[in-house]
CSV table of C-alpha atoms in Angstrom, one decimal:
chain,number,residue,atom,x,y,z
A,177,UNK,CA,0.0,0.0,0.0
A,178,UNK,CA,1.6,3.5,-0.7
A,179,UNK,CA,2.2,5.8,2.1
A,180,UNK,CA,-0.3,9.1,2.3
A,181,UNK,CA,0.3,11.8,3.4
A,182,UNK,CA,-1.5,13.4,5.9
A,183,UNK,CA,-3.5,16.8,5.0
A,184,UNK,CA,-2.6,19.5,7.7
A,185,UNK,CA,-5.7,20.7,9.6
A,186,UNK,CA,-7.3,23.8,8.9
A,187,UNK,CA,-5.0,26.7,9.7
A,188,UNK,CA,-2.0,24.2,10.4
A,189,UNK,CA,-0.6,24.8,6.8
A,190,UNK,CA,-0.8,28.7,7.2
A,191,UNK,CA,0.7,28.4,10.6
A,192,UNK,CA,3.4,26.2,8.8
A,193,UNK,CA,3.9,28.9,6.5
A,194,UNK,CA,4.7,31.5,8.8
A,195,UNK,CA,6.7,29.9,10.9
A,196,UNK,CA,9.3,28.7,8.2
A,197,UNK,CA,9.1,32.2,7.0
A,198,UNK,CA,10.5,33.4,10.2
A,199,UNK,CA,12.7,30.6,10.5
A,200,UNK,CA,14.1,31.8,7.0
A,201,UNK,CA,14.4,34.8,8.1
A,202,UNK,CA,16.8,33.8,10.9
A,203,UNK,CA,19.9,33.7,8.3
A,204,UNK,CA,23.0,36.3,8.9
A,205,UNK,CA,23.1,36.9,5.6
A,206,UNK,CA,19.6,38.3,5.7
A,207,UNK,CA,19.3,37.0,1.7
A,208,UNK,CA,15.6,38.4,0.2
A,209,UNK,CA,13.3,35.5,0.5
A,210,UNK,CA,11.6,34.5,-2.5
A,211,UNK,CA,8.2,32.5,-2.6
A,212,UNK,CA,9.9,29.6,-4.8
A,213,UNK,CA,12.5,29.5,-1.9
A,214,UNK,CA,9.6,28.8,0.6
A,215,UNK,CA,7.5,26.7,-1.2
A,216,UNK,CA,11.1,24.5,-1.8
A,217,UNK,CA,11.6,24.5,1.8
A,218,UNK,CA,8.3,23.6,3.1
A,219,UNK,CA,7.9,20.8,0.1
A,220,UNK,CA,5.2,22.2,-1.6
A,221,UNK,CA,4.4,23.9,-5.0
A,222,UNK,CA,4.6,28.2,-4.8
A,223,UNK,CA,0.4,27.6,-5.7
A,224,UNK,CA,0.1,25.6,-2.6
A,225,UNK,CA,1.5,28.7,-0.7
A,226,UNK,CA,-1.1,31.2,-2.8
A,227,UNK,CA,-4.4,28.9,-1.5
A,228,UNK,CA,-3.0,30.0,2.0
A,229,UNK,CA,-1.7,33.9,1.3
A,230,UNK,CA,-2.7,35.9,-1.7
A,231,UNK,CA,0.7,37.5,-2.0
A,232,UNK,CA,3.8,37.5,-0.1
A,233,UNK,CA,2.9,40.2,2.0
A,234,UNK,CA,-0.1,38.8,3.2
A,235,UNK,CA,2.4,36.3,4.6
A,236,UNK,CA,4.5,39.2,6.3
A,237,UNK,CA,1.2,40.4,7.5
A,238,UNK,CA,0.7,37.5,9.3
A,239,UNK,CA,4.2,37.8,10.8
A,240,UNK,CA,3.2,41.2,12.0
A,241,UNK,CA,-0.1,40.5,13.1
A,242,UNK,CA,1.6,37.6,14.9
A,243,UNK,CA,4.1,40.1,16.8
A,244,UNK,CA,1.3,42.8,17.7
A,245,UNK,CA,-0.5,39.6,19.3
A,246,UNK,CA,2.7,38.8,21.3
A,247,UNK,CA,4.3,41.9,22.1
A,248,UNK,CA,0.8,43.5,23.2
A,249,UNK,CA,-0.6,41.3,24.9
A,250,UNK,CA,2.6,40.5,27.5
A,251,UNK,CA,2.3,44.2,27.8
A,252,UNK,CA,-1.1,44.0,28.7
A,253,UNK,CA,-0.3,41.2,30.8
A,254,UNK,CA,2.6,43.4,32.6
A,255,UNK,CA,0.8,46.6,33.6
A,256,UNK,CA,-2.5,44.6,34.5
A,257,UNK,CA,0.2,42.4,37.4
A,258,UNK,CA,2.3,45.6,38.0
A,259,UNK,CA,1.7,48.7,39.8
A,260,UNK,CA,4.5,50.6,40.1
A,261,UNK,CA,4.6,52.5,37.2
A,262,UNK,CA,8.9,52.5,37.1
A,263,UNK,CA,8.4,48.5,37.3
A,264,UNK,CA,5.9,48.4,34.5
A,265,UNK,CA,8.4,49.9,32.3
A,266,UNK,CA,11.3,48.0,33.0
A,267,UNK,CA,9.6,44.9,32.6
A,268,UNK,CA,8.0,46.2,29.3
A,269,UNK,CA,11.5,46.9,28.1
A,270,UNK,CA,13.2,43.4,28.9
A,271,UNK,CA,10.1,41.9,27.6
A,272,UNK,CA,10.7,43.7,24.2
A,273,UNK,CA,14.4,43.1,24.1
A,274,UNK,CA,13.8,38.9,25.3
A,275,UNK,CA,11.2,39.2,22.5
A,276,UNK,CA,13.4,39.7,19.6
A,277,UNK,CA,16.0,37.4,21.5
A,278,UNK,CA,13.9,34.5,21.1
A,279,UNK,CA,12.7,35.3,17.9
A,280,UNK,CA,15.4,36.3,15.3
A,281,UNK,CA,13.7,36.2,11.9
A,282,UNK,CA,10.6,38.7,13.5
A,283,UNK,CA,13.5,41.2,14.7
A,284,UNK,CA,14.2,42.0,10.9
A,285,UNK,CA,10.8,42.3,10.7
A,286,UNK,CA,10.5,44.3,13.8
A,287,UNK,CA,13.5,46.6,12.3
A,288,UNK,CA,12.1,46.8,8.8
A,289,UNK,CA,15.1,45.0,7.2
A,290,UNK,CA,12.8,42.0,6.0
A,291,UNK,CA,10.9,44.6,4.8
A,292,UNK,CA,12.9,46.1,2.3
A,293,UNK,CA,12.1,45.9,-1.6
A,294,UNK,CA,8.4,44.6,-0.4
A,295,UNK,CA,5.1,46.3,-0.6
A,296,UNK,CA,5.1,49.8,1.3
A,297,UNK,CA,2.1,49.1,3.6
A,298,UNK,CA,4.3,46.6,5.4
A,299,UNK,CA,6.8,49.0,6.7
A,300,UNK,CA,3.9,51.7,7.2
A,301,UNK,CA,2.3,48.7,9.6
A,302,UNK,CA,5.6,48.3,11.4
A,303,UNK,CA,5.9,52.4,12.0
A,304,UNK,CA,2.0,51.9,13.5
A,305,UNK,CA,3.6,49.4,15.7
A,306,UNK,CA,6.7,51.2,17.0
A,307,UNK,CA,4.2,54.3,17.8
A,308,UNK,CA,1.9,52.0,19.8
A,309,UNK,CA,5.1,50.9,21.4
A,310,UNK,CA,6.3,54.5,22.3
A,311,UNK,CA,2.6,54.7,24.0
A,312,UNK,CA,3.1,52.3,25.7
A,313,UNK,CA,6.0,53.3,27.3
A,314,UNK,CA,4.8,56.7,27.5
A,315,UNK,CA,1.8,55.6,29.9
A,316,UNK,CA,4.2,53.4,31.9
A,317,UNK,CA,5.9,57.0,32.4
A,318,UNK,CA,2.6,58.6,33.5
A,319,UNK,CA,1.7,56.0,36.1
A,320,UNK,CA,5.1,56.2,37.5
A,321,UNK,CA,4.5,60.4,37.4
A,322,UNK,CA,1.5,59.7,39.5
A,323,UNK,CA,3.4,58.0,42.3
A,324,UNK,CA,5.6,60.6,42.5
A,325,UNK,CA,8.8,59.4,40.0
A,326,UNK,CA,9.5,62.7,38.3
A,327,UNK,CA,9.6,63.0,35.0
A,328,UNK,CA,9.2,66.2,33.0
A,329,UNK,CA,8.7,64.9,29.6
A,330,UNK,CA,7.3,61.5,29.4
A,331,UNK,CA,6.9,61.6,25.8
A,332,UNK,CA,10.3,62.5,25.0
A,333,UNK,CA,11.5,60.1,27.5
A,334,UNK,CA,9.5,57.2,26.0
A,335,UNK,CA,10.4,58.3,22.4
A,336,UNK,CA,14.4,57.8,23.6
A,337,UNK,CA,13.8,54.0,25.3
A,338,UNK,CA,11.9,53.8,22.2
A,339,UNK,CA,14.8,54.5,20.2
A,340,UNK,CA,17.0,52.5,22.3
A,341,UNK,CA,15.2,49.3,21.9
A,342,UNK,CA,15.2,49.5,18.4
A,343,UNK,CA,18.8,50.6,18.3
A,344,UNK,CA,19.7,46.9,20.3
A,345,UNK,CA,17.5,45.3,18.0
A,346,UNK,CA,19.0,46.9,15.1
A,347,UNK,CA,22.4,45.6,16.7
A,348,UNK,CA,21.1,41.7,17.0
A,349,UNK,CA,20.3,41.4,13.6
A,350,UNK,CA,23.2,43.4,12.2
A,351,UNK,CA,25.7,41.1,14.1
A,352,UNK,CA,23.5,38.2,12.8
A,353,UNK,CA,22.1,37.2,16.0
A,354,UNK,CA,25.3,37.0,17.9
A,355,UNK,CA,25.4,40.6,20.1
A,356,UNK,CA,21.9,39.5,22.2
A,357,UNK,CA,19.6,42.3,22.9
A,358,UNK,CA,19.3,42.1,26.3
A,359,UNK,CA,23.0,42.0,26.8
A,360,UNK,CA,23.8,44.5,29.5
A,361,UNK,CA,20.4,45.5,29.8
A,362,UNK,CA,20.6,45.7,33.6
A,363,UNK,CA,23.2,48.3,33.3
A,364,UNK,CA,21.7,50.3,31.5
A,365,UNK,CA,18.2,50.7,32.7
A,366,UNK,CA,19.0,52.8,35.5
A,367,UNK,CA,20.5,55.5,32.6
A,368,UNK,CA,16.9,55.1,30.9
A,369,UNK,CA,14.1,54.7,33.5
């Protein structure tokens, strides 16, 4: 009898997708990735990958989409445990930086470099996410106003960690993965917060 295989459940495929997309993404060399490279690595034809995504960046939109999910709902998770308004953002900022740690291929997403030479909108997306970031941050700042850490300017104070997480991301990819974002983190906070 010859060996079947098994069709994926509903979503699995799509989920399959994404996650060798981001595992693709994962190389140093930071090489464009092409659909026929894809389809080769998951074992399927380039249609099989167009009756999941209408375009290549519908799959990148489901790598953002899947970052937004992650990255705002452990903030959510961190200010609806945390209090202190000075804890909040700490946390909010290792959880950014152990983020793109554990998740190479999104961090070029996150910094725009996977982004380069593909449709516009994708980059616009990530800018949406790096200001909803920034507010983030920034309300972490006004809690911690309210209980009495001073801070004159929260916004320009959340638009610097801002830059400095994407700065230390920038720096993770750039050294293909090897210079970790979180790396002397603890040192540094106290210049930030």
């Amino acid at each position: 009898m010859a060996e079947t295989r098994a069709r994926p459940k509903p979503g699995e495929r799509r989920l399959q997708i994404l996650q060798v997309l981001a595992e693709m993404l994962q190389d140093p060399k930071g090489e464009k990735i092409t659909t026929a490279a894809l389809a080769k690595k998951l074992d399927v034809s380039e249609a099989a990958l167009y009756r999941h995504f209408a375009s290549k960046a519908q799959m990148f939109e489901g790598l953002i989409e899947f970052i937004e999910n992650s990255v705002f709902g452990l903030a959510n998770k961190i200010t609806a445990e945390q209090d202190n308004g000075v804890k909040q953002l700490h946390s909010t900022i290792a959880m950014l930086l152990g983020f793109a740690e554990k998740n190479p291929g999104m961090t070029r997403v996150l910094t725009g470099d996977a982004l380069v030479n593909e449709n516009e909108r994708l980059q616009a997306r990530i800018n949406q996410l790096h200001d909803r970031i920034e507010a983030t941050l920034k309300q972490c700042l006004r809690v911690a106003s309210t209980q009495g850490h001073d801070e004159p300017d929260p916004a320009a104070r959340a638009n610097l960690i801002l830059c400095y997480v994407i700065g230390r991301w920038h720096q993770f990819a750039k050294s293909g993965f090897k210079r970790l974002p979180t790396e002397g983190f603890d040192a540094q906070a106290p210049m930030l917060i």
